[in-house]
Amino acid sequence: MTTKPEKFYKLKCVACGKYWDERKTSSHCLSCHGPLDVEYDYGYIKSRLNNYALKNAPISAAKYISFYPILDLDKLISLDEGGTPLKKSKKLSAELKIDNLYFKDETSNPTGGFKDRGSMVEVTKAMEMGAKAIINVSTGNMAASISAYASQAGIPAYVMMPEGMPLGKVAQTLAYGARVIQVRSNYTQVTRLAEEIAAKHGFYLAGDYVFRGEGQKSQAYEIAEQLYWRAPDWMIAPVGCGTNLAAIYKGFKELYTLGMIDKLPRIVGVQPEGANVVYEAYKRKSRKLKEIDKPETVCSAVAVSMPLDGLKLLNAIYESKGLAIQVPDGEALRAGKELANKESIFVEPSAALSVAGLKKMVKQKKIKPDETVVCLASGNGLKDPISMLKILPSPPSIEPSVSEVDKYLKMKLYNIQATVDQDKAEVLWRRRPTKEQVAKAAKKVFGLNLSRSYLKMLHEEVSRFFSKGKEMVRSDLQHIIEDVLKAVPDSQRLIKVEDFSVSTSKHKKAVAKVDVRIKNKRVSTDIAEGVGPVDAIMRAVRKVIKKEKLMNYWLTDFDVKIDQRGTDATVEVSMSLKDEKDNKVIATATSPDVIVAAIEAFERGYNILYNKGNGKK
Ligand SMILES: *Cc1c(COP(=O)(O)O)cnc(C)c1O
Ligand SMILES: [Zn+2]
């Protein structure tokens, strides 16, 4: 059965107050481009409510169906979203001295985040309106969510993403079946493009628009119910477009209007410093949002230069006497690590913003010990592990033997902590340090008791680094230690590239020559040609290995990462090699010079394989 919209809701522009027919627009006001809101006849909703089910049925997004602007319930597209746990803090609450601290764990939704609640309503509305295809712009999570719901609905989803979004989200979106286009631009600019395409091709425009927020309200209903029909004192959440937190506030307000809770929470929105439009407006005590040029943050799910629902959110913050907070990326990453470590909830950096914001509030004594606080854990960390790895160490690799494990325990290698933000660039040495200085730094900075042979190797590597004339910062030392711990000691090394020379130019092949020490013998090669300098050197090394009839090998992968910005950045090379018996190794090396890093990574990998092949441990 289909109900008429005028029976119980209307779409209204939040900025100018004009009403719109949902068949004309459900994305933005056609006269002032402001965000839209759904205005309900709550008397009508109340008359339809099944109070028994509302109080007694288990929580789920679909349970609150009477609160959504859905006209034809037969068209409902649901993947059993919502019904997520409200977890009472296990450790942080004691540390922060907040007795009633909770995490609303949205990571357990069908595609890993709260967006599914919004997609349920939004894709259902698209079906109601007879959409033949959906178009959406997303930094990844919404793309994955829309794509899953569209495939259930049996209509194509076109997804536009800014280039370079987290791989987990891209993979998910493609697997659910969306037609993905990467665009070389930022989220806000791509959004404008999608609006045009939607109008031109008649696609249903899905995104941070009015129907999505209506679905995402259910987080508030669930939280209230999980707190035995009470609202928390503080509701803290990450902010990108502002859609979600504004929706959560609306959810609480509705319960209040219907007399189901007796107060409202204060709303706290947290943004990273590099995408802080709402925070900036709040700081000016204004409702005017100033677009930023380029959002710059590891919190990719909130990297928004102009929040579509910023106005709605600011209204909620001011009305509830809440706050907007900004934090640096490093604090979001650290909060993410803490949330995993202390509460066993693994989130992506954007989702950790709420905890980073909470910590800031505690520092500023904004929260009383007996107040109830809910932090939103908005999305699963498995979708973007690379960002979290930025502050986690790369674990050492060992051969499968008890003595190697003992060595790991004795040297306390588990103590290695990754260096983060401000510490990362701390200069340790400007000139080559002594072996004692290196030992001291390894102990002091990383808590390691290196054995003599490892210390010798480490000192050698550090010395090599200085031959390129660059100072060494903390993160350089971390990477070099990690590399050395994956290498084999000197005594077991078969080959070592003592020196090389290479020349190349834009229009010619590169030519290289290498001097290789094999055990105690020094072998120089004839020149070898390659497509580029690294390739030419690798070919020269291969020539030596052939000539000396040494173990054959295959290079299966080669990856270069730049650790810092700027032209004097340190590069990390990782190389995967395998031998005839299919033994495999991944070796890494760090240097200011990409060619040197490549040679060292190769040398390490080859020596490890050689030792394996010879049955040495
Ligand atoms: C979308 C998203 C946000 C931001 O929500 P907005 O509605 O854009 O403010 C935060 N965290 C995660 C994990 C998200 O997917
Ligand atoms: Zn308007």
mmCIF file of C-alpha atoms and ligand atoms in Angstrom, residues 12-20 28-36, ligand 2:
data_model
loop_
_atom_site.group_PDB
_atom_site.id
_atom_site.type_symbol
_atom_site.label_atom_id
_atom_site.label_comp_id
_atom_site.label_asym_id
_atom_site.label_seq_id
_atom_site.Cartn_x
_atom_site.Cartn_y
_atom_site.Cartn_z
ATOM 1 C CA LYS A 12 11.967 21.929 3.525
ATOM 2 C CA CYS A 13 15.086 23.980 2.775
ATOM 3 C CA VAL A 14 17.092 24.504 5.969
ATOM 4 C CA ALA A 15 18.560 27.772 4.637
ATOM 5 C CA CYS A 16 15.584 29.666 3.099
ATOM 6 C CA GLY A 17 12.568 27.724 4.357
ATOM 7 C CA LYS A 18 11.065 26.887 0.927
ATOM 8 C CA TYR A 19 9.187 23.601 0.546
ATOM 9 C CA TRP A 20 9.959 21.182 -2.261
ATOM 10 C CA HIS A 28 19.264 20.445 -2.417
ATOM 11 C CA CYS A 29 17.062 23.540 -2.550
ATOM 12 C CA LEU A 30 16.548 24.556 -6.168
ATOM 13 C CA SER A 31 16.378 28.238 -5.314
ATOM 14 C CA CYS A 32 19.247 28.724 -2.815
ATOM 15 C CA HIS A 33 21.129 25.391 -3.046
ATOM 16 C CA GLY A 34 20.749 24.913 0.737
ATOM 17 C CA PRO A 35 20.401 21.477 2.349
ATOM 18 C CA LEU A 36 16.924 19.997 2.742
HETATM 19 ZN ZN ZN B 2 16.669 27.303 -0.010
#
